[in-house]
Short mmCIF file of C-alpha atoms and ligand atoms in Angstrom, two decimals:
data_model
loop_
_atom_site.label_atom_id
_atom_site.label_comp_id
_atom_site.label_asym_id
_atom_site.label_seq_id
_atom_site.Cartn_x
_atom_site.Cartn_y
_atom_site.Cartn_z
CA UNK A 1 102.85 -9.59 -31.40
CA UNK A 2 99.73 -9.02 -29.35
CA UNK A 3 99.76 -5.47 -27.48
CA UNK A 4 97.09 -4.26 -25.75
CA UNK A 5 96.06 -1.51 -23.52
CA UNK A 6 96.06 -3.43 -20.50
CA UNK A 7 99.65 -4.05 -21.27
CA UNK A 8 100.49 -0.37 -21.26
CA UNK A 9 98.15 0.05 -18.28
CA UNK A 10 100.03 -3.09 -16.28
CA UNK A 11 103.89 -2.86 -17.77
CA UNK A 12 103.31 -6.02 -19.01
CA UNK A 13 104.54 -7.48 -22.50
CA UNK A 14 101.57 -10.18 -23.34
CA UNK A 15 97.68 -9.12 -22.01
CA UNK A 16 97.54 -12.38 -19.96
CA UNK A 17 96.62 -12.04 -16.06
CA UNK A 18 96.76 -14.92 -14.15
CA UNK A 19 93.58 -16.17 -11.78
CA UNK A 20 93.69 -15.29 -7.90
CA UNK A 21 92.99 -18.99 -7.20
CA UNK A 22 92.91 -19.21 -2.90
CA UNK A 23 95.23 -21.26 -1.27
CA UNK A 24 97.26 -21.52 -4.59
CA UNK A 25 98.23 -18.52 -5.96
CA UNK A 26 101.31 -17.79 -4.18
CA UNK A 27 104.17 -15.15 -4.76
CA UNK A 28 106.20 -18.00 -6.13
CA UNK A 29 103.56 -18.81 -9.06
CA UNK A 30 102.93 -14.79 -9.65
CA UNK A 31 106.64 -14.24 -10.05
CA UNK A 32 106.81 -17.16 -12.34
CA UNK A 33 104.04 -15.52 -14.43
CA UNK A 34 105.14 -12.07 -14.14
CA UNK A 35 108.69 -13.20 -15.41
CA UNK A 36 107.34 -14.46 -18.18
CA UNK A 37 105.40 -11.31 -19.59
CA UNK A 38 102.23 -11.71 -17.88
CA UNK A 39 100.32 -10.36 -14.87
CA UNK A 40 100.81 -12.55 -11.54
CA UNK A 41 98.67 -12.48 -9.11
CA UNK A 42 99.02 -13.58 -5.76
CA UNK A 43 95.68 -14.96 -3.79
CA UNK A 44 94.38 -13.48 -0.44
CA UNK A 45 91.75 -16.16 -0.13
CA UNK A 46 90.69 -16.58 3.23
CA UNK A 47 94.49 -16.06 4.44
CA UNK A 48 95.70 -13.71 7.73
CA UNK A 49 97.46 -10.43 6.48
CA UNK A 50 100.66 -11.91 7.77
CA UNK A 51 101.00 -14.84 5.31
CA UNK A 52 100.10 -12.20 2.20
CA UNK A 53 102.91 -9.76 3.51
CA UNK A 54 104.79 -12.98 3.14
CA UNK A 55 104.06 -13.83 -0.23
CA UNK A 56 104.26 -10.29 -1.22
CA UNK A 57 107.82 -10.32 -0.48
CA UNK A 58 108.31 -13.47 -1.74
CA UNK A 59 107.26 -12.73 -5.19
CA UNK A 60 109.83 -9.08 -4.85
CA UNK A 61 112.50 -11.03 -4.01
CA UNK A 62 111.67 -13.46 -7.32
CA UNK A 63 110.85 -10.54 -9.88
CA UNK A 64 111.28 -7.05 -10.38
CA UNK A 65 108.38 -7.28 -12.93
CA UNK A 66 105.08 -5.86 -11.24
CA UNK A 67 102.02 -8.15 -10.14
CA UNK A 68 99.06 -8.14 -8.07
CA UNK A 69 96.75 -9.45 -5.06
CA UNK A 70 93.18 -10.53 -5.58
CA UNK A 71 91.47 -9.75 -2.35
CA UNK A 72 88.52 -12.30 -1.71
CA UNK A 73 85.66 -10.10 -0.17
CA UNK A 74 84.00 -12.36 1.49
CA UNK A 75 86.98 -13.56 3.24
CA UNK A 76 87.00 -12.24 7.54
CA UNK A 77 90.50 -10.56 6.79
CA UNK A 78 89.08 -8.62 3.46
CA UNK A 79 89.53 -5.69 5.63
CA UNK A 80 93.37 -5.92 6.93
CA UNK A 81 93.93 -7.49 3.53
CA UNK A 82 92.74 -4.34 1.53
CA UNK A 83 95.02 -1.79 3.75
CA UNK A 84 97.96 -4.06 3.22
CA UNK A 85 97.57 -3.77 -0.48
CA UNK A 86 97.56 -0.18 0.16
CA UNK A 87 100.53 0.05 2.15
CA UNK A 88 102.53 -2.68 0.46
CA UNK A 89 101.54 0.00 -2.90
CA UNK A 90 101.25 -3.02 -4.73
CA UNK A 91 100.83 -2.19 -8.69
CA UNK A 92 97.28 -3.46 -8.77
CA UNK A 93 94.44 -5.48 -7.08
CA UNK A 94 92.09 -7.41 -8.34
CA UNK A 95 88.93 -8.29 -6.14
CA UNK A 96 86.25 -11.22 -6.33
CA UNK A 97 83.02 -12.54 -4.92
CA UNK A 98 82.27 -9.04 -3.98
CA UNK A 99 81.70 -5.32 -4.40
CA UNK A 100 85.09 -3.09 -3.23
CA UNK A 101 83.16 0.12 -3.21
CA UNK A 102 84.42 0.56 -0.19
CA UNK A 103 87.93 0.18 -0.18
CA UNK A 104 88.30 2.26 -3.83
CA UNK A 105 89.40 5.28 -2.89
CA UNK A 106 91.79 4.56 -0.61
CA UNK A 107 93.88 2.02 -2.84
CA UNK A 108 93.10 5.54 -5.90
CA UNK A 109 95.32 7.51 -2.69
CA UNK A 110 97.78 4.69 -2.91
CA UNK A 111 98.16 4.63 -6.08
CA UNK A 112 97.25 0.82 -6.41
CA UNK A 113 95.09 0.01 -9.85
CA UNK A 114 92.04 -1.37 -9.07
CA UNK A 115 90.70 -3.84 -11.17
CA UNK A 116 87.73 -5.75 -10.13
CA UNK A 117 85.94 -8.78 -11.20
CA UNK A 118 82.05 -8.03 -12.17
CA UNK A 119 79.54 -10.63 -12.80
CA UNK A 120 77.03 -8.38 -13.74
CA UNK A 121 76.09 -5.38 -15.90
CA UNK A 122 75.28 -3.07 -12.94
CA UNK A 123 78.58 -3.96 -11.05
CA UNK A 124 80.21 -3.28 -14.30
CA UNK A 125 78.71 0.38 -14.16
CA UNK A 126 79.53 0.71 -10.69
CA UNK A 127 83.11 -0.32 -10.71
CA UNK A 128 83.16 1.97 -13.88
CA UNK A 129 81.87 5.14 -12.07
CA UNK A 130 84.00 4.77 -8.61
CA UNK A 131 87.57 4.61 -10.54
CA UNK A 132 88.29 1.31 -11.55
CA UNK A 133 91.34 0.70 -13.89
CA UNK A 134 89.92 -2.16 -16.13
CA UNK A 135 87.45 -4.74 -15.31
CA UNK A 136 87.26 -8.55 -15.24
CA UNK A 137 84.76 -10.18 -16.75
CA UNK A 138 84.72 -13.88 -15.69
CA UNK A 139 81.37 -16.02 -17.04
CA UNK A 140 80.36 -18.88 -14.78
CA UNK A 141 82.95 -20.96 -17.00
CA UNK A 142 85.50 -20.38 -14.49
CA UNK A 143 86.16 -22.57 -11.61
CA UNK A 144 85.46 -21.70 -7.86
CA UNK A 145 83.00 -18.72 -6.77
CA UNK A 146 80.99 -18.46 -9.76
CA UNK A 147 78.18 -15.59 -11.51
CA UNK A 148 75.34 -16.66 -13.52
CA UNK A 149 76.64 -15.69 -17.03
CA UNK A 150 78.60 -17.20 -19.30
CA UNK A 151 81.86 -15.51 -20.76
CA UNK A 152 80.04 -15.40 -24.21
CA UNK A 153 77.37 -13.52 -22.73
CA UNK A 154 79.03 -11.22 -20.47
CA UNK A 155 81.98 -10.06 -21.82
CA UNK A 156 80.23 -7.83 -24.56
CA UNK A 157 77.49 -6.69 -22.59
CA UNK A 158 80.62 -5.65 -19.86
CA UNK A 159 82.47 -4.46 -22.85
CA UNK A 160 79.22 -2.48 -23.92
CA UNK A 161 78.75 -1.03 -20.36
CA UNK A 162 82.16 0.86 -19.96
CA UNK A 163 84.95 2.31 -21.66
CA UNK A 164 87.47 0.58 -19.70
CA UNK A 165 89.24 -1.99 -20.41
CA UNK A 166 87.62 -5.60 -20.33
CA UNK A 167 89.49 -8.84 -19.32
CA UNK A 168 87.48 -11.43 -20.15
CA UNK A 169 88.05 -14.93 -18.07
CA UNK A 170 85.71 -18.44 -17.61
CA UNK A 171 86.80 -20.63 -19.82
CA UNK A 172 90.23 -19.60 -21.30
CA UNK A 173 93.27 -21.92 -21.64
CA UNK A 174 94.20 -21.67 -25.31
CA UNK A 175 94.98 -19.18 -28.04
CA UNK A 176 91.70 -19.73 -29.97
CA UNK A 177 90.15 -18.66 -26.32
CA UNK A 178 92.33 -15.88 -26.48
CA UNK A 179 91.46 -14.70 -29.69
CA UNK A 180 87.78 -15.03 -29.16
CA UNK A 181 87.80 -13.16 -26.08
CA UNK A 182 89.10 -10.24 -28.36
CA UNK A 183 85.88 -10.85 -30.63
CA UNK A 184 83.74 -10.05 -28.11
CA UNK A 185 85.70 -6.67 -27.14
CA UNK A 186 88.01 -8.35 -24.72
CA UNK A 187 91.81 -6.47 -25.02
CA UNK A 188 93.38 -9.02 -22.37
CA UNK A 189 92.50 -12.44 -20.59
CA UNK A 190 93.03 -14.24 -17.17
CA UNK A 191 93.43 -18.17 -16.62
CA UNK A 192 93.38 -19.68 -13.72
CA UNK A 193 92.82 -23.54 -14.34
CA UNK A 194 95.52 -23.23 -16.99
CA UNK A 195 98.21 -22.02 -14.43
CA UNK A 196 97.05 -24.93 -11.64
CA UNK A 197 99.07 -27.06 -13.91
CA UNK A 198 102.56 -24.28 -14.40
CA UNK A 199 105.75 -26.09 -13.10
CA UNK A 200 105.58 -23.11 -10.60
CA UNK A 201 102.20 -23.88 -8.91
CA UNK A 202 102.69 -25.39 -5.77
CA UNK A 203 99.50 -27.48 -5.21
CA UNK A 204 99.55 -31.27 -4.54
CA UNK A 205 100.54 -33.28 -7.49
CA UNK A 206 97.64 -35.17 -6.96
CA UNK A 207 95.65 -31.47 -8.02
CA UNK A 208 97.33 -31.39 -11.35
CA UNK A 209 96.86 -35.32 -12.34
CA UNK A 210 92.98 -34.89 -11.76
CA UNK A 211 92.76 -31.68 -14.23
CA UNK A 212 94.95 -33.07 -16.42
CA UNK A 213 92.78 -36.20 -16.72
CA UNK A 214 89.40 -33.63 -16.33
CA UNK A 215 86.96 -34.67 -19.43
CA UNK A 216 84.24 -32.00 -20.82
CA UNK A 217 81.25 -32.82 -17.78
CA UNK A 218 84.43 -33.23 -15.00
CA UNK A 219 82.60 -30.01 -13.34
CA UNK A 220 79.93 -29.11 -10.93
CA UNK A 221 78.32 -26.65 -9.45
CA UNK A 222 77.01 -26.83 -5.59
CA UNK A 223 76.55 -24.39 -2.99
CA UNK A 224 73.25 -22.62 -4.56
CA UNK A 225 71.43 -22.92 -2.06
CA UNK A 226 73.86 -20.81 0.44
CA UNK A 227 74.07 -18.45 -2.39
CA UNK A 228 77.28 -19.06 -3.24
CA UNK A 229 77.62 -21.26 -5.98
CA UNK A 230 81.32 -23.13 -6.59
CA UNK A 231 82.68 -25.12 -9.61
CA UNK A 232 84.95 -27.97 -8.86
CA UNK A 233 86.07 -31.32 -10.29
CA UNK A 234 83.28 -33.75 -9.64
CA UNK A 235 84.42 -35.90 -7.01
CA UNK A 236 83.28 -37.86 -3.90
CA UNK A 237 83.16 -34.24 -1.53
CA UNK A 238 80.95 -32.46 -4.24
CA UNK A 239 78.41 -34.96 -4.85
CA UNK A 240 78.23 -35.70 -1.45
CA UNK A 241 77.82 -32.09 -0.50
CA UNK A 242 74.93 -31.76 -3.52
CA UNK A 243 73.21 -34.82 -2.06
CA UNK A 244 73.20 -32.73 1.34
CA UNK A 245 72.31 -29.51 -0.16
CA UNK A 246 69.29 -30.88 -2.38
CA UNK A 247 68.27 -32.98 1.33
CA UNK A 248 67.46 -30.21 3.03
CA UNK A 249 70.12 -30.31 5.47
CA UNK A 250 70.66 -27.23 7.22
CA UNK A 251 72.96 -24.21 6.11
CA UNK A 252 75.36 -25.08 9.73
CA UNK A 253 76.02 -28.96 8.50
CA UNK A 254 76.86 -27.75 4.69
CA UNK A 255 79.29 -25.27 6.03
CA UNK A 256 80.85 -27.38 8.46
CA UNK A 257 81.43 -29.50 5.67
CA UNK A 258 82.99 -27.18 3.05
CA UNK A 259 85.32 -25.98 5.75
CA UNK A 260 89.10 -26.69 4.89
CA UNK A 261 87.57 -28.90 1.99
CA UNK A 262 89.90 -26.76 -0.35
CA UNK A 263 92.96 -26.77 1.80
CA UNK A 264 92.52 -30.56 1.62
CA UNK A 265 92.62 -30.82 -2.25
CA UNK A 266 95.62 -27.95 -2.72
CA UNK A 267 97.89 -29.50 0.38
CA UNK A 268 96.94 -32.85 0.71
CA UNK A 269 95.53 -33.93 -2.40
CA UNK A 270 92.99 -35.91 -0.94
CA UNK A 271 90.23 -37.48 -2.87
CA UNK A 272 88.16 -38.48 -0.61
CA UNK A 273 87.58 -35.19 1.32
CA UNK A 274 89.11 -32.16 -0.69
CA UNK A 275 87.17 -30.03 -2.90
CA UNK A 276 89.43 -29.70 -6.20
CA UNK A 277 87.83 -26.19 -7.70
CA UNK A 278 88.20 -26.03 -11.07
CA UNK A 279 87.26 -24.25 -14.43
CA UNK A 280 85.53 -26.23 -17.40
CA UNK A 281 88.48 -25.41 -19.39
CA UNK A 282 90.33 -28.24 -17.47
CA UNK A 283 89.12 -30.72 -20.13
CA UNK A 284 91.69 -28.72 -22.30
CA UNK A 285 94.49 -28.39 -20.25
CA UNK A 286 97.01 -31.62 -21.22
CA UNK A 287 100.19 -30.26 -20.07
CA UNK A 288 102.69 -29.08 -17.37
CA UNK A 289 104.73 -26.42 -18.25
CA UNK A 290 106.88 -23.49 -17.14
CA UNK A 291 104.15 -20.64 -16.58
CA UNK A 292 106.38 -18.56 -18.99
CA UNK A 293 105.81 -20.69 -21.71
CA UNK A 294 101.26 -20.84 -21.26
CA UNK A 295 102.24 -17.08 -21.04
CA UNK A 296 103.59 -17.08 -24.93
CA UNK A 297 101.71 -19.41 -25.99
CA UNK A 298 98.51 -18.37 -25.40
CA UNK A 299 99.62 -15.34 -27.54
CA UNK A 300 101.55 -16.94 -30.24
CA UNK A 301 98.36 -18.92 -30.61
CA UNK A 302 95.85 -16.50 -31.09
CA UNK A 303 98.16 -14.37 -33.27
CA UNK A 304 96.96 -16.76 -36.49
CA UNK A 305 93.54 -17.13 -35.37
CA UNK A 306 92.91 -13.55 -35.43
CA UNK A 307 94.70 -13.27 -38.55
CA UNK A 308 92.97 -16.00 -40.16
CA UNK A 309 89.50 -14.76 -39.14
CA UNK A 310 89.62 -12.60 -41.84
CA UNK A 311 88.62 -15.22 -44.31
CA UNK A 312 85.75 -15.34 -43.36
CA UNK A 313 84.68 -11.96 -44.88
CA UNK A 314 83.72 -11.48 -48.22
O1 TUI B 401 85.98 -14.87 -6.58
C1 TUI B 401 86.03 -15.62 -7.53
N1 TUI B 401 86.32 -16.93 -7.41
C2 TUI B 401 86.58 -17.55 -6.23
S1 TUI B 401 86.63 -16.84 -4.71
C3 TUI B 401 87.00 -18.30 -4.00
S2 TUI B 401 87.26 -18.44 -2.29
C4 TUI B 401 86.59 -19.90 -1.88
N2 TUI B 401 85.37 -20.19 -2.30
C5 TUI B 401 84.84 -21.35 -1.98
C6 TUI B 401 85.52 -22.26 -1.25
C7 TUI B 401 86.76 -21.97 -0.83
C8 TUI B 401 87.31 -20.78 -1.16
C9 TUI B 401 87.08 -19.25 -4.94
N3 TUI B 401 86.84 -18.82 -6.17
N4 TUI B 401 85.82 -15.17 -8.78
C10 TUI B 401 85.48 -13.82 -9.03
C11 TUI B 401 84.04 -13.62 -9.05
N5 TUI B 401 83.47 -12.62 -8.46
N6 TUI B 401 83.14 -14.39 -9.66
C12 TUI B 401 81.92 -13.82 -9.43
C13 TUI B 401 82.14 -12.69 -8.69
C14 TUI B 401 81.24 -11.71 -8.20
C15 TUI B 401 79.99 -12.05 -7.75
C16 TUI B 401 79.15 -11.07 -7.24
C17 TUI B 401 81.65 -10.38 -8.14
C18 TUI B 401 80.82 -9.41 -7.64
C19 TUI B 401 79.58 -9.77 -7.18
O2 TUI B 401 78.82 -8.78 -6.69
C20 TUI B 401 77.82 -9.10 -5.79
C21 TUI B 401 77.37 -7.88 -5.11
O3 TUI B 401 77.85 -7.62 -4.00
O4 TUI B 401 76.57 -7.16 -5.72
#
């Protein structure tokens, strides 16, 4: 039995959130999770207000165990997104490629948590000063909009920063992940790549064949140069797009080409043109299973590898 203060702080049983992945995290996945003991979490992405009320009450009519939206602030509807949160008094947000400041204090009023991914130190002391709950930390591991760090790097200088709560993410789809986010001061973890491949997640089968085949270099990194960097599985659209970006093509062509490039991967599984973000991790994830069951076993996992550490002391 792992229990941690995010689990008081959440209601949940096991200290496992689960990634706000756009376009796939729906309320039908964070239900899924949430019924099994962990933290779901449905994604805003770029998505109009009206298909997140949607999903909201999806997931309430699916579980009466809470969850969560991660709002994507760079997304045109972060706005409407953030006040529907609010008003929906959902049990906690989560936020990404972004700073909240400004929506804090009204989801405080709301009584929403607020728990936001940090890439960074500073942010860290930020989010730490204006209210937050707990904080993510999610190294450049992770798959999608990525920071500069690593996990290994920033989760104890996050941990260090604050006397919240830490999450740590980037990178984490098994129990030994699990227990050596605790190591480095983590008390709870998020996956995302781990969940693309729950019964529950709804993306094209297609999706969940390519990271269950992922090897250890099956990632990139592209979109630098526009200053925001994204991990995927390297395929034809991300090489292509790197060949582009390292051309000197200008910023309009590159993001006429990324546009819809995800929706093609999660609803069409297609190859040629979707962009299939992923995490490194992928090269460990073998298996599709009920999102319950990566919930436990994540935990039961780590349980003996944190116990065992021990032997290691003289
Ligand atoms: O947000 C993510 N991951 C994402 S968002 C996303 S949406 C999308 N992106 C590309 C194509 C299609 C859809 C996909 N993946 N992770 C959380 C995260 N947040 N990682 C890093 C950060 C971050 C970065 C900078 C958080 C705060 C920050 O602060 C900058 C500032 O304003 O000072």
């Amino acid at each position: 039995m792992i229990e941690t203060e995010i689990c008081s702080l959440l209601g949940i049983k096991y200290p496992v959130l689960q990634g706000g992945m756009a376009w796939i995290a729906d309320g039908k996945l964070a239900a899924a999770v949430s019924n099994g003991g962990g933290f779901g979490i449905i994604a805003a992405g770029n998505a109009e207000p009206d298909y997140i009320r949607e999903q909201i009450h999806i997931a309430r009519s699916l579980t009466d165990k809470p969850f969560g939206l991660n709002i994507m602030l760079m997304s045109p509807h972060a706005d409407a997104v953030a006040a529907l949160a609010a008003e929906e008094k959902l049990a906690a947000v989560t936020t990404g490629a972004g700073n909240p400041s400004k929506y804090m204090q009204m989801w405080k009023d709301a009584g929403v948590k607020v728990i936001p991914v940090v890439a960074s130190v500073a942010m860290a002391k930020l989010m730490t000063r204006l209210g937050a709950s707990a904080l993510i930390a999610e190294g450049g591991e992770s798959g999608g909009h990525v920071g500069e760090l690593t996990t290994m790097v920033l989760v104890p200088l996050v941990c260090d920063a604050t006397e919240l709560p830490v999450i740590a993410a980037g990178g984490i789809a098994d129990g030994r992940a699990v227990a050596a986010s605790f190591m480095l001061g983590a008390c709870g973890v998020q996956m995302g790549t781990r969940f693309l491949c729950a019964e529950e997640c709804s993306v094209h089968p297609v999706y969940k064949e390519k990271i269950l085949k992922a090897g250890d270099l099956c990632t990139m990194v592209t979109g630098k140069r526009l200053g925001h960097p994204v991990r995927s599985l390297r395929t034809k659209f991300p090489r292509a797009y790197a060949q582009l970006e390292y051309s000197g093509a200008p910023d309009e062509e590159l993001d006429k080409l990324a546009g819809g490039a995800l929706r093609r991967a999660v609803v069409e599984g297609d190859t040629e043109n979707g962009c299939f973000l992923s995490g490194q991790i992928a090269a460990r994830v073998d298996r599709i299973q009920p999102a319950a069951e990566i919930v436990r076993e994540v935990i039961e996992e780590a349980e003996p590898v944190l116990k065992g550490a021990a032997k290691w002391v003289k």
